[in-house]
Amino acid sequence: MDDAKLKVFTQRMVGHVTGASVMLMVEIGRQLGLFEAMAGLSTATSTAIAKRAGLVERYVREWLGAMVCGGIVEYDPAAGTYTLPAEHAAMLTGSSSRNLASIAGFFPLLSRVMPAVAKAFRDGGGVPYSAYQPDFTDLMDRRSRPRYEEFLVERYLDLPGLGPRLTTGIRVADVGCGTGYCINLMAQHYPKSTFVGYDFSEAAIARAREEAQAIGLTNVTFIAQDVARLTTDVTFDLVTAFDAIHDQVDPAEVLRRIRAALVPGGTFLMLDVCASSNLEDNVAAPMSAFIYTVSTMHCMTVSLAHNGAGLGTAWGTQVATQMLKQAGFNEVQVFERVDPMNSLYVAR
């Protein structure tokens, strides 16, 4: 037994326990608006914070204890006051993609299906997508909207130079569109282009249609369809997929269907998690443990529940590029880390 190694690992495990505990309390703070309440105060007592948030002081005081010990909130023992520094508030409040508080929502959701995932470890198979609903759709919608508002037009579409063509007017499809936020954003920004969103979830498609109608969009259509069986009456100049390919049951077939749905010379734009296909390359990458955890607890198991490929979230650049070429794309360009979590693949 190497005592020095044991000591280092003990400290690491204590750090993991602390981090997991803090994230549970972060989710409580997010749900109850505590961070927003504190961001509006320079410094305050637990009584003032509770009053501002409309909550019971005793609970707020205990929650503040976790936040102070977790290094999120600062405490002045002489005055008995708490402060959420502006630098911390920037990453815990608001609609910016910098807001990491929403990530905490993954932990109670994934813990809910833990018994079913553990069973799949023993018996095979997986946990179907329906087991995560409606919470998962809501969480992904909440997490992704700020990112798309910041990056969709000015980065994801601008990097491959698609803006001028979309402005002039082309036909666009989005596969695995979920609640349709990306499609609706593009349809608003490029009124001369026409857009079709495909997703197998009837509930998500219904929400997409409602939002499009509320905005008054006339150049967008949503169709409930399994994209592994995608058939279209027309071909498209551009097909997009935002964080949608790696957890498909049959991703290779989806990519082939996308290729068939494009006009000659058409473009497929795929946003997916930035990772290597080799574990050793991911060890030091940001949030790599989180990526493998979400994969085990959702992305991979959802695919395996339907006898799918089970690619997993960390399928990586090498496998993704190979699969795109096998699907018939002659040119694949990769822009790494176009946002903190994702790479952009431009396949022609």
mmCIF file of C-alpha atoms in Angstrom:
data_model
loop_
_atom_site.group_PDB
_atom_site.id
_atom_site.type_symbol
_atom_site.label_atom_id
_atom_site.label_comp_id
_atom_site.label_asym_id
_atom_site.label_seq_id
_atom_site.Cartn_x
_atom_site.Cartn_y
_atom_site.Cartn_z
ATOM 1 C CA MET A 1 0.000 0.000 0.000
ATOM 2 C CA ASP A 2 1.430 3.372 -1.081
ATOM 3 C CA ASP A 3 0.435 5.761 1.705
ATOM 4 C CA ALA A 4 1.091 8.855 -0.400
ATOM 5 C CA LYS A 5 -1.089 7.551 -3.219
ATOM 6 C CA LEU A 6 -3.786 6.604 -0.698
ATOM 7 C CA LYS A 7 -3.734 10.136 0.716
ATOM 8 C CA VAL A 8 -4.040 11.725 -2.728
ATOM 9 C CA PHE A 9 -6.949 9.454 -3.671
ATOM 10 C CA THR A 10 -8.688 10.109 -0.346
ATOM 11 C CA GLN A 11 -8.537 13.824 -1.063
ATOM 12 C CA ARG A 12 -9.884 13.239 -4.551
ATOM 13 C CA MET A 13 -12.817 11.186 -3.266
ATOM 14 C CA VAL A 14 -13.600 13.847 -0.653
ATOM 15 C CA GLY A 15 -13.634 16.365 -3.518
ATOM 16 C CA HIS A 16 -16.083 14.202 -5.479
ATOM 17 C CA VAL A 17 -18.397 13.890 -2.467
ATOM 18 C CA THR A 18 -18.235 17.641 -1.930
ATOM 19 C CA GLY A 19 -18.924 18.389 -5.584
ATOM 20 C CA ALA A 20 -21.904 16.036 -5.737
ATOM 21 C CA SER A 21 -23.332 17.535 -2.546
ATOM 22 C CA VAL A 22 -22.902 21.092 -3.794
ATOM 23 C CA MET A 23 -24.589 20.307 -7.117
ATOM 24 C CA LEU A 24 -27.690 19.036 -5.303
ATOM 25 C CA MET A 25 -27.856 22.300 -3.385
ATOM 26 C CA VAL A 26 -27.233 24.283 -6.580
ATOM 27 C CA GLU A 27 -30.293 22.642 -8.113
ATOM 28 C CA ILE A 28 -32.336 23.599 -5.019
ATOM 29 C CA GLY A 29 -31.080 27.158 -5.390
ATOM 30 C CA ARG A 30 -31.932 27.219 -9.081
ATOM 31 C CA GLN A 31 -35.427 25.828 -8.596
ATOM 32 C CA LEU A 32 -36.253 28.263 -5.796
ATOM 33 C CA GLY A 33 -34.689 31.386 -7.317
ATOM 34 C CA LEU A 34 -32.199 31.806 -4.489
ATOM 35 C CA PHE A 35 -29.327 32.813 -6.728
ATOM 36 C CA GLU A 36 -31.443 35.489 -8.386
ATOM 37 C CA ALA A 37 -32.536 36.724 -4.974
ATOM 38 C CA MET A 38 -28.948 36.996 -3.788
ATOM 39 C CA ALA A 39 -27.720 38.564 -7.027
ATOM 40 C CA GLY A 40 -30.046 41.486 -6.333
ATOM 41 C CA LEU A 41 -28.446 42.120 -2.943
ATOM 42 C CA SER A 42 -24.923 43.326 -2.259
ATOM 43 C CA THR A 43 -24.784 41.456 1.052
ATOM 44 C CA ALA A 44 -27.557 40.261 3.329
ATOM 45 C CA THR A 45 -28.564 38.133 6.290
ATOM 46 C CA SER A 46 -30.290 34.799 5.835
ATOM 47 C CA THR A 47 -33.515 36.475 6.965
ATOM 48 C CA ALA A 48 -33.282 39.121 4.238
ATOM 49 C CA ILE A 49 -32.451 36.525 1.581
ATOM 50 C CA ALA A 50 -35.345 34.299 2.642
ATOM 51 C CA LYS A 51 -37.752 37.244 2.626
ATOM 52 C CA ARG A 52 -36.636 38.334 -0.818
ATOM 53 C CA ALA A 53 -37.057 34.783 -2.178
ATOM 54 C CA GLY A 54 -40.325 34.178 -0.320
ATOM 55 C CA LEU A 55 -38.930 31.170 1.530
ATOM 56 C CA VAL A 56 -38.556 29.833 5.091
ATOM 57 C CA GLU A 57 -35.463 31.309 6.753
ATOM 58 C CA ARG A 58 -34.350 28.132 8.533
ATOM 59 C CA TYR A 59 -34.091 26.222 5.268
ATOM 60 C CA VAL A 60 -32.361 29.118 3.551
ATOM 61 C CA ARG A 61 -29.809 29.360 6.366
ATOM 62 C CA GLU A 62 -28.909 25.672 6.095
ATOM 63 C CA TRP A 63 -28.683 25.930 2.303
ATOM 64 C CA LEU A 64 -26.374 28.921 2.711
ATOM 65 C CA GLY A 65 -24.129 26.774 4.894
ATOM 66 C CA ALA A 66 -23.647 24.367 1.996
ATOM 67 C CA MET A 67 -23.059 27.249 -0.418
ATOM 68 C CA VAL A 68 -20.436 28.837 1.840
ATOM 69 C CA CYS A 69 -18.598 25.546 2.411
ATOM 70 C CA GLY A 70 -18.793 24.839 -1.315
ATOM 71 C CA GLY A 71 -17.105 28.135 -2.165
ATOM 72 C CA ILE A 72 -20.101 29.579 -3.963
ATOM 73 C CA VAL A 73 -21.273 32.129 -1.378
ATOM 74 C CA GLU A 74 -19.027 34.265 0.848
ATOM 75 C CA TYR A 75 -19.792 34.668 4.564
ATOM 76 C CA ASP A 76 -18.938 37.435 7.047
ATOM 77 C CA PRO A 77 -19.249 35.819 10.507
ATOM 78 C CA ALA A 78 -18.899 39.124 12.362
ATOM 79 C CA ALA A 79 -21.872 40.654 10.535
ATOM 80 C CA GLY A 80 -23.727 37.400 9.958
ATOM 81 C CA THR A 81 -24.164 38.279 6.268
ATOM 82 C CA TYR A 82 -23.803 36.394 2.996
ATOM 83 C CA THR A 83 -22.628 37.579 -0.413
ATOM 84 C CA LEU A 84 -22.918 36.056 -3.865
ATOM 85 C CA PRO A 85 -20.013 37.686 -5.746
ATOM 86 C CA ALA A 86 -20.862 39.139 -9.138
ATOM 87 C CA GLU A 87 -18.379 36.759 -10.763
ATOM 88 C CA HIS A 88 -20.230 33.797 -9.256
ATOM 89 C CA ALA A 89 -23.667 35.200 -10.045
ATOM 90 C CA ALA A 90 -22.670 35.478 -13.721
ATOM 91 C CA MET A 91 -22.353 31.685 -13.853
ATOM 92 C CA LEU A 92 -25.463 30.914 -11.807
ATOM 93 C CA THR A 93 -28.108 33.370 -13.020
ATOM 94 C CA GLY A 94 -29.472 34.868 -16.220
ATOM 95 C CA SER A 95 -30.064 33.491 -19.694
ATOM 96 C CA SER A 96 -26.414 33.436 -20.800
ATOM 97 C CA SER A 97 -24.783 30.186 -21.871
ATOM 98 C CA ARG A 98 -22.323 30.842 -19.022
ATOM 99 C CA ASN A 99 -25.076 29.898 -16.554
ATOM 100 C CA LEU A 100 -24.004 26.461 -15.346
ATOM 101 C CA ALA A 101 -26.694 26.156 -12.663
ATOM 102 C CA SER A 102 -28.992 24.374 -15.099
ATOM 103 C CA ILE A 103 -26.492 21.496 -15.396
ATOM 104 C CA ALA A 104 -27.375 20.590 -11.808
ATOM 105 C CA GLY A 105 -30.797 19.475 -13.056
ATOM 106 C CA PHE A 106 -29.206 16.411 -14.640
ATOM 107 C CA PHE A 107 -28.373 14.836 -11.285
ATOM 108 C CA PRO A 108 -31.838 14.369 -9.747
ATOM 109 C CA LEU A 109 -33.191 13.324 -13.156
ATOM 110 C CA LEU A 110 -30.497 10.726 -13.803
ATOM 111 C CA SER A 111 -30.667 9.462 -10.211
ATOM 112 C CA ARG A 112 -34.359 8.758 -10.770
ATOM 113 C CA VAL A 113 -33.578 6.128 -13.410
ATOM 114 C CA MET A 114 -30.560 4.676 -11.608
ATOM 115 C CA PRO A 115 -32.303 1.410 -10.599
ATOM 116 C CA ALA A 116 -33.328 0.774 -14.204
ATOM 117 C CA VAL A 117 -29.830 1.537 -15.498
ATOM 118 C CA ALA A 118 -28.299 -0.767 -12.869
ATOM 119 C CA LYS A 119 -30.667 -3.510 -14.019
ATOM 120 C CA ALA A 120 -29.452 -3.015 -17.601
ATOM 121 C CA PHE A 121 -25.870 -3.501 -16.376
ATOM 122 C CA ARG A 122 -26.906 -6.978 -15.197
ATOM 123 C CA ASP A 123 -29.431 -8.016 -17.836
ATOM 124 C CA GLY A 124 -28.503 -5.989 -20.918
ATOM 125 C CA GLY A 125 -30.844 -3.756 -22.852
ATOM 126 C CA GLY A 126 -31.375 -0.221 -21.632
ATOM 127 C CA VAL A 127 -33.761 2.436 -20.377
ATOM 128 C CA PRO A 128 -36.198 3.832 -22.982
ATOM 129 C CA TYR A 129 -36.488 7.532 -23.729
ATOM 130 C CA SER A 130 -40.014 7.584 -22.311
ATOM 131 C CA ALA A 131 -38.662 6.881 -18.818
ATOM 132 C CA TYR A 132 -37.020 10.320 -18.765
ATOM 133 C CA GLN A 133 -40.058 12.277 -19.883
ATOM 134 C CA PRO A 134 -41.235 14.967 -19.623
ATOM 135 C CA ASP A 135 -38.323 16.132 -17.468
ATOM 136 C CA PHE A 136 -35.529 15.449 -19.959
ATOM 137 C CA THR A 137 -37.149 17.433 -22.772
ATOM 138 C CA ASP A 138 -37.716 20.341 -20.397
ATOM 139 C CA LEU A 139 -34.143 20.197 -19.104
ATOM 140 C CA MET A 140 -32.559 20.067 -22.555
ATOM 141 C CA ASP A 141 -34.785 22.875 -23.760
ATOM 142 C CA ARG A 142 -33.825 25.026 -20.768
ATOM 143 C CA ARG A 143 -30.126 24.211 -21.171
ATOM 144 C CA SER A 144 -29.899 24.748 -24.913
ATOM 145 C CA ARG A 145 -31.891 27.922 -25.552
ATOM 146 C CA PRO A 146 -29.277 30.401 -24.274
ATOM 147 C CA ARG A 147 -26.568 28.609 -26.247
ATOM 148 C CA TYR A 148 -28.537 28.741 -29.496
ATOM 149 C CA GLU A 149 -29.435 32.388 -28.964
ATOM 150 C CA GLU A 150 -25.740 33.225 -28.636
ATOM 151 C CA PHE A 151 -24.126 30.897 -31.147
ATOM 152 C CA LEU A 152 -26.594 29.581 -33.742
ATOM 153 C CA VAL A 153 -26.524 32.408 -36.280
ATOM 154 C CA GLU A 154 -23.200 34.066 -35.574
ATOM 155 C CA ARG A 155 -21.107 30.921 -35.093
ATOM 156 C CA TYR A 156 -22.725 27.607 -36.069
ATOM 157 C CA LEU A 157 -24.101 28.962 -39.350
ATOM 158 C CA ASP A 158 -21.479 31.638 -39.943
ATOM 159 C CA LEU A 159 -18.356 29.445 -39.651
ATOM 160 C CA PRO A 160 -19.208 27.385 -42.774
ATOM 161 C CA GLY A 161 -20.445 30.532 -44.551
ATOM 162 C CA LEU A 162 -24.111 29.540 -44.757
ATOM 163 C CA GLY A 163 -25.537 32.946 -43.842
ATOM 164 C CA PRO A 164 -25.684 34.470 -47.358
ATOM 165 C CA ARG A 165 -27.399 31.390 -48.839
ATOM 166 C CA LEU A 166 -29.959 31.298 -46.034
ATOM 167 C CA THR A 167 -30.613 35.010 -46.533
ATOM 168 C CA THR A 168 -31.242 34.476 -50.245
ATOM 169 C CA GLY A 169 -33.460 31.484 -49.569
ATOM 170 C CA ILE A 170 -32.844 27.727 -49.441
ATOM 171 C CA ARG A 171 -34.654 24.600 -48.199
ATOM 172 C CA VAL A 172 -33.553 23.434 -44.738
ATOM 173 C CA ALA A 173 -34.395 20.397 -42.592
ATOM 174 C CA ASP A 174 -33.457 19.798 -38.953
ATOM 175 C CA VAL A 175 -33.416 16.189 -37.732
ATOM 176 C CA GLY A 176 -34.040 15.425 -34.089
ATOM 177 C CA CYS A 177 -35.378 18.958 -33.711
ATOM 178 C CA GLY A 178 -36.890 18.418 -30.245
ATOM 179 C CA THR A 179 -38.981 21.418 -29.248
ATOM 180 C CA GLY A 180 -37.926 23.153 -32.457
ATOM 181 C CA TYR A 181 -36.145 26.144 -30.983
ATOM 182 C CA CYS A 182 -33.279 26.073 -33.513
ATOM 183 C CA ILE A 183 -35.676 25.822 -36.454
ATOM 184 C CA ASN A 184 -37.839 28.639 -35.153
ATOM 185 C CA LEU A 185 -34.795 30.846 -34.577
ATOM 186 C CA MET A 186 -33.531 30.210 -38.101
ATOM 187 C CA ALA A 187 -36.977 30.746 -39.590
ATOM 188 C CA GLN A 188 -37.196 34.118 -37.857
ATOM 189 C CA HIS A 189 -33.725 35.175 -38.941
ATOM 190 C CA TYR A 190 -34.008 33.943 -42.534
ATOM 191 C CA PRO A 191 -37.597 34.577 -43.735
ATOM 192 C CA LYS A 192 -36.784 33.747 -47.372
ATOM 193 C CA SER A 193 -35.711 30.199 -46.501
ATOM 194 C CA THR A 194 -38.118 27.361 -45.700
ATOM 195 C CA PHE A 195 -37.613 24.977 -42.794
ATOM 196 C CA VAL A 196 -38.846 21.525 -41.774
ATOM 197 C CA GLY A 197 -38.222 20.010 -38.355
ATOM 198 C CA TYR A 198 -38.360 16.237 -37.750
ATOM 199 C CA ASP A 199 -38.546 14.494 -34.386
ATOM 200 C CA PHE A 200 -40.120 11.239 -33.190
ATOM 201 C CA SER A 201 -41.552 12.858 -30.037
ATOM 202 C CA GLU A 202 -45.137 13.958 -30.601
ATOM 203 C CA ALA A 203 -45.022 16.071 -27.429
ATOM 204 C CA ALA A 204 -41.889 17.930 -28.532
ATOM 205 C CA ILE A 205 -43.308 18.518 -32.021
ATOM 206 C CA ALA A 206 -46.525 19.889 -30.498
ATOM 207 C CA ARG A 207 -44.504 22.412 -28.477
ATOM 208 C CA ALA A 208 -42.504 23.378 -31.559
ATOM 209 C CA ARG A 209 -45.684 24.044 -33.540
ATOM 210 C CA GLU A 210 -47.198 26.083 -30.720
ATOM 211 C CA GLU A 211 -44.130 28.297 -30.485
ATOM 212 C CA ALA A 212 -43.955 28.792 -34.257
ATOM 213 C CA GLN A 213 -47.619 29.766 -34.294
ATOM 214 C CA ALA A 214 -47.150 32.156 -31.374
ATOM 215 C CA ILE A 215 -44.282 33.852 -33.192
ATOM 216 C CA GLY A 216 -46.309 34.001 -36.409
ATOM 217 C CA LEU A 217 -43.921 32.006 -38.576
ATOM 218 C CA THR A 218 -45.140 30.933 -42.010
ATOM 219 C CA ASN A 219 -41.944 29.382 -43.367
ATOM 220 C CA VAL A 220 -41.611 26.454 -40.955
ATOM 221 C CA THR A 221 -43.221 23.003 -40.698
ATOM 222 C CA PHE A 222 -42.834 20.322 -38.044
ATOM 223 C CA ILE A 223 -43.310 16.601 -38.685
ATOM 224 C CA ALA A 224 -43.398 13.811 -36.116
ATOM 225 C CA GLN A 225 -41.220 11.102 -37.647
ATOM 226 C CA ASP A 226 -38.468 8.714 -36.656
ATOM 227 C CA VAL A 227 -35.474 10.107 -38.548
ATOM 228 C CA ALA A 228 -34.086 6.577 -38.999
ATOM 229 C CA ARG A 229 -37.011 6.165 -41.430
ATOM 230 C CA LEU A 230 -36.766 9.655 -42.880
ATOM 231 C CA THR A 231 -38.405 10.007 -46.268
ATOM 232 C CA THR A 232 -39.101 13.334 -47.955
ATOM 233 C CA ASP A 233 -41.023 14.528 -51.000
ATOM 234 C CA VAL A 234 -38.376 17.196 -51.661
ATOM 235 C CA THR A 235 -34.632 17.387 -51.164
ATOM 236 C CA PHE A 236 -32.898 19.987 -49.057
ATOM 237 C CA ASP A 237 -29.970 22.333 -49.588
ATOM 238 C CA LEU A 238 -29.052 22.099 -45.918
ATOM 239 C CA VAL A 239 -29.787 19.542 -43.192
ATOM 240 C CA THR A 240 -28.873 20.258 -39.574
ATOM 241 C CA ALA A 241 -28.670 18.100 -36.452
ATOM 242 C CA PHE A 242 -27.979 19.723 -33.114
ATOM 243 C CA ASP A 243 -26.811 17.267 -30.444
ATOM 244 C CA ALA A 244 -29.065 14.606 -31.934
ATOM 245 C CA ILE A 245 -27.019 11.925 -33.720
ATOM 246 C CA HIS A 246 -24.988 10.142 -31.035
ATOM 247 C CA ASP A 247 -27.997 8.803 -29.108
ATOM 248 C CA GLN A 248 -29.907 7.526 -32.140
ATOM 249 C CA VAL A 249 -30.849 3.850 -32.210
ATOM 250 C CA ASP A 250 -29.347 3.489 -35.703
ATOM 251 C CA PRO A 251 -27.085 6.502 -36.250
ATOM 252 C CA ALA A 252 -25.506 5.075 -39.406
ATOM 253 C CA GLU A 253 -28.925 4.743 -41.048
ATOM 254 C CA VAL A 254 -29.901 8.246 -39.917
ATOM 255 C CA LEU A 255 -26.761 9.641 -41.568
ATOM 256 C CA ARG A 256 -27.519 7.727 -44.768
ATOM 257 C CA ARG A 257 -31.074 9.086 -44.785
ATOM 258 C CA ILE A 258 -29.746 12.606 -44.283
ATOM 259 C CA ARG A 259 -27.344 12.147 -47.199
ATOM 260 C CA ALA A 260 -30.219 10.946 -49.395
ATOM 261 C CA ALA A 261 -32.354 13.940 -48.395
ATOM 262 C CA LEU A 262 -29.767 16.452 -49.664
ATOM 263 C CA VAL A 263 -29.550 17.960 -53.130
ATOM 264 C CA PRO A 264 -26.308 17.214 -55.022
ATOM 265 C CA GLY A 265 -23.655 19.393 -53.383
ATOM 266 C CA GLY A 266 -25.842 19.910 -50.318
ATOM 267 C CA THR A 267 -24.502 20.466 -46.804
ATOM 268 C CA PHE A 268 -25.047 18.600 -43.547
ATOM 269 C CA LEU A 269 -24.311 20.613 -40.404
ATOM 270 C CA MET A 270 -23.898 18.495 -37.265
ATOM 271 C CA LEU A 271 -23.297 19.878 -33.789
ATOM 272 C CA ASP A 272 -22.191 17.221 -31.320
ATOM 273 C CA VAL A 273 -20.199 16.811 -28.125
ATOM 274 C CA CYS A 274 -16.510 17.670 -28.433
ATOM 275 C CA ALA A 275 -14.633 14.505 -27.524
ATOM 276 C CA SER A 276 -12.111 12.048 -28.839
ATOM 277 C CA SER A 277 -13.120 8.497 -29.690
ATOM 278 C CA ASN A 278 -10.164 7.409 -27.530
ATOM 279 C CA LEU A 279 -10.646 7.428 -23.761
ATOM 280 C CA GLU A 280 -7.036 8.346 -23.090
ATOM 281 C CA ASP A 281 -7.468 11.604 -25.012
ATOM 282 C CA ASN A 282 -10.477 12.603 -22.909
ATOM 283 C CA VAL A 283 -9.039 12.114 -19.428
ATOM 284 C CA ALA A 284 -7.860 15.717 -19.095
ATOM 285 C CA ALA A 285 -10.637 17.259 -21.197
ATOM 286 C CA PRO A 286 -13.121 19.635 -19.530
ATOM 287 C CA MET A 287 -16.135 17.857 -18.000
ATOM 288 C CA SER A 288 -15.161 14.499 -19.493
ATOM 289 C CA ALA A 289 -16.388 12.557 -16.432
ATOM 290 C CA PHE A 290 -19.745 14.322 -16.784
ATOM 291 C CA ILE A 291 -19.919 13.340 -20.469
ATOM 292 C CA TYR A 292 -19.365 9.641 -19.724
ATOM 293 C CA THR A 293 -21.860 9.810 -16.842
ATOM 294 C CA VAL A 294 -24.622 11.313 -18.982
ATOM 295 C CA SER A 295 -23.814 8.748 -21.651
ATOM 296 C CA THR A 296 -24.138 5.830 -19.230
ATOM 297 C CA MET A 297 -27.273 7.188 -17.604
ATOM 298 C CA HIS A 298 -29.055 8.447 -20.735
ATOM 299 C CA CYS A 299 -27.606 8.600 -24.249
ATOM 300 C CA MET A 300 -26.118 5.123 -24.525
ATOM 301 C CA THR A 301 -28.829 3.333 -22.560
ATOM 302 C CA VAL A 302 -31.662 4.968 -24.526
ATOM 303 C CA SER A 303 -30.151 3.616 -27.741
ATOM 304 C CA LEU A 304 -29.511 0.156 -26.267
ATOM 305 C CA ALA A 305 -33.088 0.002 -24.945
ATOM 306 C CA HIS A 306 -34.183 -0.386 -28.569
ATOM 307 C CA ASN A 307 -31.365 -2.745 -29.603
ATOM 308 C CA GLY A 308 -29.480 0.234 -30.994
ATOM 309 C CA ALA A 309 -25.828 0.945 -31.637
ATOM 310 C CA GLY A 310 -25.258 2.529 -28.213
ATOM 311 C CA LEU A 311 -22.636 4.925 -29.551
ATOM 312 C CA GLY A 312 -22.606 6.981 -26.380
ATOM 313 C CA THR A 313 -22.010 10.669 -25.855
ATOM 314 C CA ALA A 314 -18.247 10.335 -26.267
ATOM 315 C CA TRP A 315 -18.396 8.678 -29.699
ATOM 316 C CA GLY A 316 -15.791 11.266 -30.655
ATOM 317 C CA THR A 317 -14.341 13.023 -33.672
ATOM 318 C CA GLN A 318 -12.660 9.986 -35.191
ATOM 319 C CA VAL A 319 -15.771 7.774 -35.224
ATOM 320 C CA ALA A 320 -18.061 10.655 -36.212
ATOM 321 C CA THR A 321 -15.861 11.582 -39.188
ATOM 322 C CA GLN A 322 -15.597 7.958 -40.297
ATOM 323 C CA MET A 323 -19.368 7.454 -40.096
ATOM 324 C CA LEU A 324 -20.045 10.625 -42.076
ATOM 325 C CA LYS A 325 -17.737 9.439 -44.850
ATOM 326 C CA GLN A 326 -19.298 5.966 -44.822
ATOM 327 C CA ALA A 327 -22.693 7.639 -45.242
ATOM 328 C CA GLY A 328 -21.514 9.214 -48.486
ATOM 329 C CA PHE A 329 -20.100 12.596 -47.526
ATOM 330 C CA ASN A 330 -16.925 13.271 -49.473
ATOM 331 C CA GLU A 331 -15.758 16.290 -47.508
ATOM 332 C CA VAL A 332 -15.920 16.596 -43.707
ATOM 333 C CA GLN A 333 -14.656 19.688 -41.917
ATOM 334 C CA VAL A 334 -14.504 19.851 -38.109
ATOM 335 C CA PHE A 335 -14.520 23.007 -36.005
ATOM 336 C CA GLU A 336 -13.625 22.000 -32.454
ATOM 337 C CA ARG A 337 -15.158 23.653 -29.368
ATOM 338 C CA VAL A 338 -17.388 26.119 -31.173
ATOM 339 C CA ASP A 339 -18.940 26.477 -27.712
ATOM 340 C CA PRO A 340 -17.756 25.117 -24.343
ATOM 341 C CA MET A 341 -19.133 21.614 -24.978
ATOM 342 C CA ASN A 342 -19.479 20.992 -28.718
ATOM 343 C CA SER A 343 -17.734 20.604 -32.045
ATOM 344 C CA LEU A 344 -19.262 21.506 -35.403
ATOM 345 C CA TYR A 345 -19.078 19.077 -38.335
ATOM 346 C CA VAL A 346 -19.654 20.430 -41.848
ATOM 347 C CA ALA A 347 -20.167 17.552 -44.273
ATOM 348 C CA ARG A 348 -20.663 18.014 -48.018
#
